[in-house]
Amino acid sequence: MIFRIFLCLCAALVIIEIAVHRHVIFSWEGWPGFYALWGFVSLFAIVILGKYLGQLIRRDEDYYDD
Amino acid sequence: MISLPPGIIILVGALALPLLPRSAQAIGALALPAISLAQLLFLSEGVFPGIELAGLSLLQVRVDPLSLAFGYIFHIAAFIAALYALHVRDTVQHVTAMLYVGSAIGAVFSGDLITLFIYWEITALASVFLIFASRTQRAYQAGIRYLIVQIGSGVLLLAGILLHYHDSGSLSFDQLIGPDGNLSDASAGVWLIFAAFGIKCAFPLLHNWLQDAYPQATVTGAVFLSAFTTKLAVYALARGFPGTEVLIGIGVVMTLFPIFFAVIENDLRKVLCYSLNNQLGFMVVGVGIGTELALNGAVAHAFVHILYKALLFMSMGAVLYRTGTIRASDLGGLYRSMPWTAAFCIVGAMSISAFPLFSGFVAKSLTMSAVAEGYYMLTFIGLLIASAGVMEHSGIKIPYFAFFGHDSGIRCKEAPWHMCLAMGAAAVLCIAIGWFPQPLYALLPYPVVYQPYADFGHSVTQLQLLLFAALAFVVLKRTGMYPAEQASLNLDTDWLYRRAAPRVIRKIVAVSRQVGQAFLRTGSELGRTLMRLVLNHYGPEGTLARAWPTGSMVLWVAVLLGASLILFYL
């Protein structure tokens, strides 16, 4: 239920964006839905890359204790 | 009282705290920042001479908009943290926390570099006791490492100041970098000062003292630590190195690399430390760009950051205080037991993520506009990724894993009233600044024409960025791709000095011992051979030491005499 409301909110934001005037400096900023896509892809990539980093550097909690 | 340098009241008061009965010390510590703030409000702007010593003017006080902005927020943070620490009955913690606060404030208002150095070192020495005060072996060792790094920064600073004085003949703490902002043209002294500031500001690769030490501090100590040391460094950079171009690159890297570590970190206070590091990056970028808008952005960011970071540290501290653990793998579902703490934490999380109508938004927008107006496109892209990263670790991970997520089954009491009051005060400020940014803007060093809500499209796109990032989190969680929390530890650059360096040193010691032993063995072997030779000739059994019978001696004497007789008659 909460997830559905959340999805509607996301969709509403993309629709609102088309209606409002945007002040952009870089042209790609103005592409409709750019920020939405950017946010989604960034977090997705961060978590996946973080996961790989974890495989590399994860140790036991008492690694430094001995 | 008004002519006293700011911070002195707190420093002297801190030393007087032990005279109070133990139960009143916490109240005394709460009163000190309030009294000192009252003094600060009456100070007029200007540079006030200090004492003359050997022809140098030391202990100068400089009151200007930049130092005042940091002065005000340091007082507010000290008051909130002291309120949060009202239950503590530990003289050491109260005294050192106030010494730390007083020296940080003193440093911000110091007009000359020597005064800055003195206060710089007091902050290091006083703050380490907030780590030691946990009284565990891990905390002790982390504290020692912290102290070595901080004192090292102080030593670099002093060396830099002396070289700089030698070159320029000036000790005044003004802009140290040339007007072109090019560090490579600067003198060696300026380089050393830059490095000293960089260590305290947790530049990439110099950062790990932060994530190593702060999570070991006491519940209340971490709140103090989160506010002062690194923001003092940001102030020092803003004062000495505005417009230093290399800071832009350093800042972007700082915003980016900690977010990957934060994803996999299990200790939630350590996640906050990586997040702190990432936030410092935004401020460093602002200082690096160095325009009025960008410097305003850096100062505004430092101001609001101190509030929401303290709020987040307080909420995680309250969780640690009530449950005894701060591991994400052991926590979850605490909103049932600690609804107020959860609510305050969410306010802090939304502020740091820069949701519109929260304090982070009105500060970060200044820096982002400065980046865009300067056409730093790669920096802008980097900071957008970092913004999604902030949403991940501070906006979602901290509240989700502590208060929601899977139910850990832990049922505890709500945080004590004074903790809730302190968190509530910080939360109210976060929201108030988000709604009414003008009073904050009025405190900034340069006039602000920027209006964060004038461009409605900006709020919409910012919300898009954050909510779609949250959507990605939900997708990752639902598909099971999000890495599971597990009790673990992650290597960072501290591995170099905690593991690699000791290993290398141990190896060197072992090899040199072996070489030494081989040398000794060969030596004694040689000596023995030599002795054997000597013994063969001169020893008791040797050729030259053989005992001859008297008869043979007489015979030989007779032979010699006979021979000489014959030779004589020939």
XYZ file of C-alpha atoms in Angstrom, chain B residues 93-404:
312
model
C 34.080 14.105 29.981
C 32.487 17.393 31.050
C 35.805 19.161 31.531
C 37.420 17.949 28.312
C 34.258 18.506 26.255
C 34.149 22.138 27.365
C 37.900 22.611 26.865
C 37.377 21.231 23.368
C 34.456 23.588 22.668
C 36.264 26.612 24.116
C 39.436 26.021 22.138
C 37.499 25.428 18.893
C 35.714 28.751 19.399
C 38.993 30.430 20.304
C 40.575 29.072 17.125
C 37.777 30.472 14.973
C 38.302 33.964 16.376
C 42.103 33.896 16.349
C 43.587 36.687 14.300
C 47.131 35.333 14.139
C 48.553 31.953 13.235
C 50.307 31.270 16.544
C 47.057 31.632 18.452
C 45.422 29.382 15.904
C 48.155 26.790 16.484
C 47.744 26.892 20.279
C 43.978 26.381 20.083
C 44.436 23.795 17.292
C 46.514 21.664 19.667
C 44.159 22.112 22.626
C 41.253 20.829 20.528
C 43.305 17.719 19.750
C 44.412 17.089 23.323
C 41.023 17.756 24.897
C 38.921 15.860 22.376
C 40.865 12.606 22.668
C 39.517 12.190 26.206
C 36.008 11.929 24.766
C 37.289 8.766 23.053
C 39.307 7.465 26.013
C 36.233 7.987 28.210
C 34.622 4.866 26.689
C 37.221 3.042 28.783
C 37.606 0.053 26.476
C 40.787 -1.328 24.960
C 39.591 -0.568 21.417
C 38.720 2.994 22.360
C 42.083 3.492 24.032
C 43.988 2.292 20.966
C 41.814 4.270 18.561
C 42.304 7.320 20.779
C 46.072 6.989 20.636
C 45.953 6.717 16.831
C 43.646 9.753 16.715
C 46.024 11.715 18.928
C 49.060 10.864 16.789
C 47.282 12.095 13.647
C 45.948 15.261 15.291
C 49.252 16.177 16.897
C 50.922 15.414 13.573
C 48.609 17.953 11.955
C 49.610 20.451 14.663
C 53.310 19.858 14.067
C 52.860 20.432 10.320
C 50.928 23.587 11.106
C 53.665 24.934 13.378
C 56.406 24.117 10.869
C 54.350 25.768 8.142
C 53.718 28.869 10.247
C 57.436 29.280 10.996
C 58.433 28.883 7.345
C 55.654 31.232 6.279
C 56.801 33.803 8.860
C 60.355 33.472 7.593
C 59.208 34.086 3.998
C 56.621 36.773 4.482
C 57.318 38.284 7.898
C 53.624 38.053 8.731
C 51.871 35.952 11.343
C 48.378 37.229 10.639
C 45.817 34.578 9.777
C 44.505 35.902 6.470
C 44.244 34.541 2.973
C 47.394 32.457 2.544
C 46.918 31.431 -1.064
C 47.740 33.855 -3.855
C 44.952 35.648 -5.757
C 45.255 33.170 -8.655
C 44.378 30.292 -6.323
C 47.272 28.240 -7.597
C 48.813 26.082 -4.887
C 51.861 25.155 -6.946
C 53.065 28.780 -6.792
C 52.750 28.892 -3.009
C 55.692 28.711 -0.636
C 56.679 25.595 1.321
C 55.248 27.096 4.485
C 51.849 27.576 2.882
C 51.980 24.004 1.589
C 52.592 22.689 5.098
C 49.737 24.748 6.521
C 47.502 23.427 3.724
C 48.479 19.855 4.623
C 47.769 20.489 8.308
C 44.295 21.812 7.461
C 43.817 18.911 5.046
C 44.454 16.288 7.705
C 41.924 17.866 10.053
C 39.458 18.267 7.200
C 39.789 14.536 6.406
C 40.984 14.910 2.810
C 40.950 11.654 0.813
C 43.642 9.245 2.085
C 44.134 11.474 5.124
C 40.594 10.779 6.254
C 40.640 7.549 8.145
C 41.352 8.910 11.636
C 37.744 10.120 11.524
C 36.074 6.767 10.853
C 38.560 5.046 13.139
C 38.157 7.216 16.226
C 34.678 8.757 16.315
C 32.714 5.485 16.514
C 34.779 4.560 19.574
C 33.847 7.751 21.433
C 31.244 7.782 24.188
C 27.569 8.232 23.321
C 27.751 11.938 24.115
C 31.393 12.449 23.120
C 30.658 11.554 19.498
C 28.081 14.375 19.339
C 30.699 16.911 20.402
C 33.317 15.426 18.075
C 30.988 15.497 15.062
C 30.568 19.266 15.368
C 33.930 20.898 15.946
C 37.205 19.440 14.649
C 36.369 19.059 10.972
C 34.330 22.255 10.771
C 37.207 24.155 12.355
C 39.263 22.843 9.443
C 36.605 24.000 6.953
C 36.691 27.429 8.585
C 40.501 27.488 8.372
C 40.347 26.561 4.674
C 37.687 29.203 4.007
C 39.861 31.774 5.761
C 43.235 30.824 4.316
C 42.551 29.134 0.997
C 39.400 30.523 -0.667
C 39.455 29.948 -4.412
C 42.247 27.362 -4.290
C 41.398 25.422 -7.399
C 42.799 22.070 -6.288
C 40.189 22.040 -3.514
C 37.435 21.517 -6.084
C 38.920 18.191 -7.165
C 39.712 17.164 -3.611
C 36.183 18.048 -2.561
C 34.509 16.038 -5.317
C 36.565 12.948 -4.484
C 35.653 13.469 -0.834
C 31.954 13.526 -1.630
C 32.183 10.366 -3.713
C 34.444 7.721 -2.184
C 32.903 7.558 1.331
C 29.475 6.670 -0.053
C 30.669 3.249 -1.197
C 32.142 2.514 2.223
C 28.940 3.712 3.872
C 26.860 1.190 1.869
C 28.654 -1.799 3.385
C 29.445 -0.467 6.865
C 27.664 -2.213 9.719
C 28.449 0.183 12.582
C 25.815 2.896 12.148
C 27.901 5.561 13.874
C 30.697 4.715 11.427
C 28.217 5.136 8.567
C 27.613 8.618 9.954
C 31.369 9.242 9.923
C 31.609 8.331 6.241
C 28.605 10.556 5.674
C 30.363 13.354 7.573
C 33.344 12.933 5.290
C 31.093 13.149 2.239
C 29.440 16.328 3.556
C 32.824 17.961 4.152
C 33.456 17.410 0.455
C 30.582 19.731 -0.496
C 32.027 22.439 1.747
C 35.534 21.960 0.349
C 34.180 22.318 -3.201
C 32.522 25.562 -2.159
C 35.760 26.903 -0.679
C 37.642 25.774 -3.784
C 35.361 27.663 -6.182
C 35.804 30.684 -3.946
C 33.167 33.010 -5.413
C 30.969 34.888 -2.968
C 28.071 32.551 -3.704
C 30.262 29.459 -3.261
C 31.821 30.643 0.007
C 28.366 31.498 1.287
C 27.367 27.968 0.304
C 30.299 26.424 2.182
C 29.592 28.408 5.348
C 25.830 27.789 5.173
C 26.491 24.093 4.611
C 28.826 23.950 7.617
C 26.190 25.716 9.709
C 23.271 23.439 8.887
C 25.476 20.364 8.692
C 26.588 20.789 12.305
C 22.933 20.737 13.346
C 21.694 17.736 11.370
C 24.875 15.733 11.837
C 24.696 16.301 15.588
C 21.022 15.314 15.414
C 21.869 12.066 13.613
C 24.710 11.298 16.031
C 22.360 12.019 18.936
C 19.690 9.665 17.610
C 22.214 6.871 17.018
C 23.759 7.643 20.410
C 20.339 7.269 22.019
C 19.945 3.881 20.305
C 23.370 2.808 21.570
C 22.564 4.137 25.043
C 19.287 2.217 25.281
C 20.147 -1.014 23.450
C 23.898 -1.281 24.029
C 24.619 -1.890 20.352
C 24.899 0.179 17.184
C 25.413 -2.663 14.709
C 22.906 -2.564 11.879
C 22.873 -6.369 11.896
C 21.565 -6.384 15.504
C 19.077 -3.544 15.196
C 15.755 -2.927 13.474
C 12.138 -2.222 14.344
C 13.008 0.202 17.131
C 10.340 2.711 16.108
C 7.971 0.815 18.405
C 10.166 1.438 21.431
C 11.699 4.791 20.530
C 9.120 6.668 18.400
C 10.408 10.145 19.280
C 14.017 9.279 18.571
C 12.910 7.715 15.274
C 10.995 10.860 14.313
C 13.934 13.140 15.153
C 16.270 10.857 13.231
C 14.037 11.087 10.166
C 14.098 14.894 10.366
C 17.912 14.735 10.456
C 17.933 12.257 7.577
C 15.655 14.422 5.429
C 17.737 17.491 6.243
C 21.045 15.909 5.275
C 19.492 14.494 2.097
C 18.442 18.060 1.238
C 14.693 17.558 0.888
C 13.034 20.884 0.043
C 11.786 22.642 3.201
C 14.625 21.128 5.241
C 17.854 22.874 6.180
C 20.205 20.910 3.909
C 18.327 22.063 0.815
C 18.690 25.795 1.425
C 22.438 25.440 2.071
C 23.361 22.896 -0.586
C 21.477 24.810 -3.274
C 23.903 27.714 -2.804
C 26.923 25.519 -3.499
C 25.221 23.722 -6.389
C 24.280 27.047 -8.034
C 27.861 28.269 -7.614
C 29.142 25.082 -9.267
C 26.676 25.393 -12.148
C 27.266 29.120 -12.647
C 30.995 28.493 -12.865
C 30.313 25.810 -15.526
C 32.166 23.119 -13.550
C 30.251 20.386 -15.337
C 32.146 17.333 -14.060
C 32.021 18.703 -10.524
C 28.297 19.227 -10.921
C 27.793 15.654 -12.122
C 29.971 14.335 -9.284
C 27.967 16.235 -6.689
C 24.692 14.943 -8.167
C 25.916 11.367 -7.741
C 27.071 12.230 -4.235
C 23.608 13.635 -3.479
C 22.074 10.274 -4.340
C 24.774 8.713 -2.131
C 23.770 10.912 0.808
C 20.190 9.779 0.297
C 21.360 6.170 0.414
C 23.478 6.125 3.562
C 22.083 8.958 5.686
C 18.621 9.409 4.255
C 17.613 5.764 4.118
C 20.152 3.428 5.676
C 20.468 5.103 9.088
C 16.769 5.394 9.936
C 15.753 2.227 8.066
C 18.166 -0.215 9.682
C 17.842 1.230 13.177
C 14.123 1.894 13.445
C 12.467 -0.102 10.661
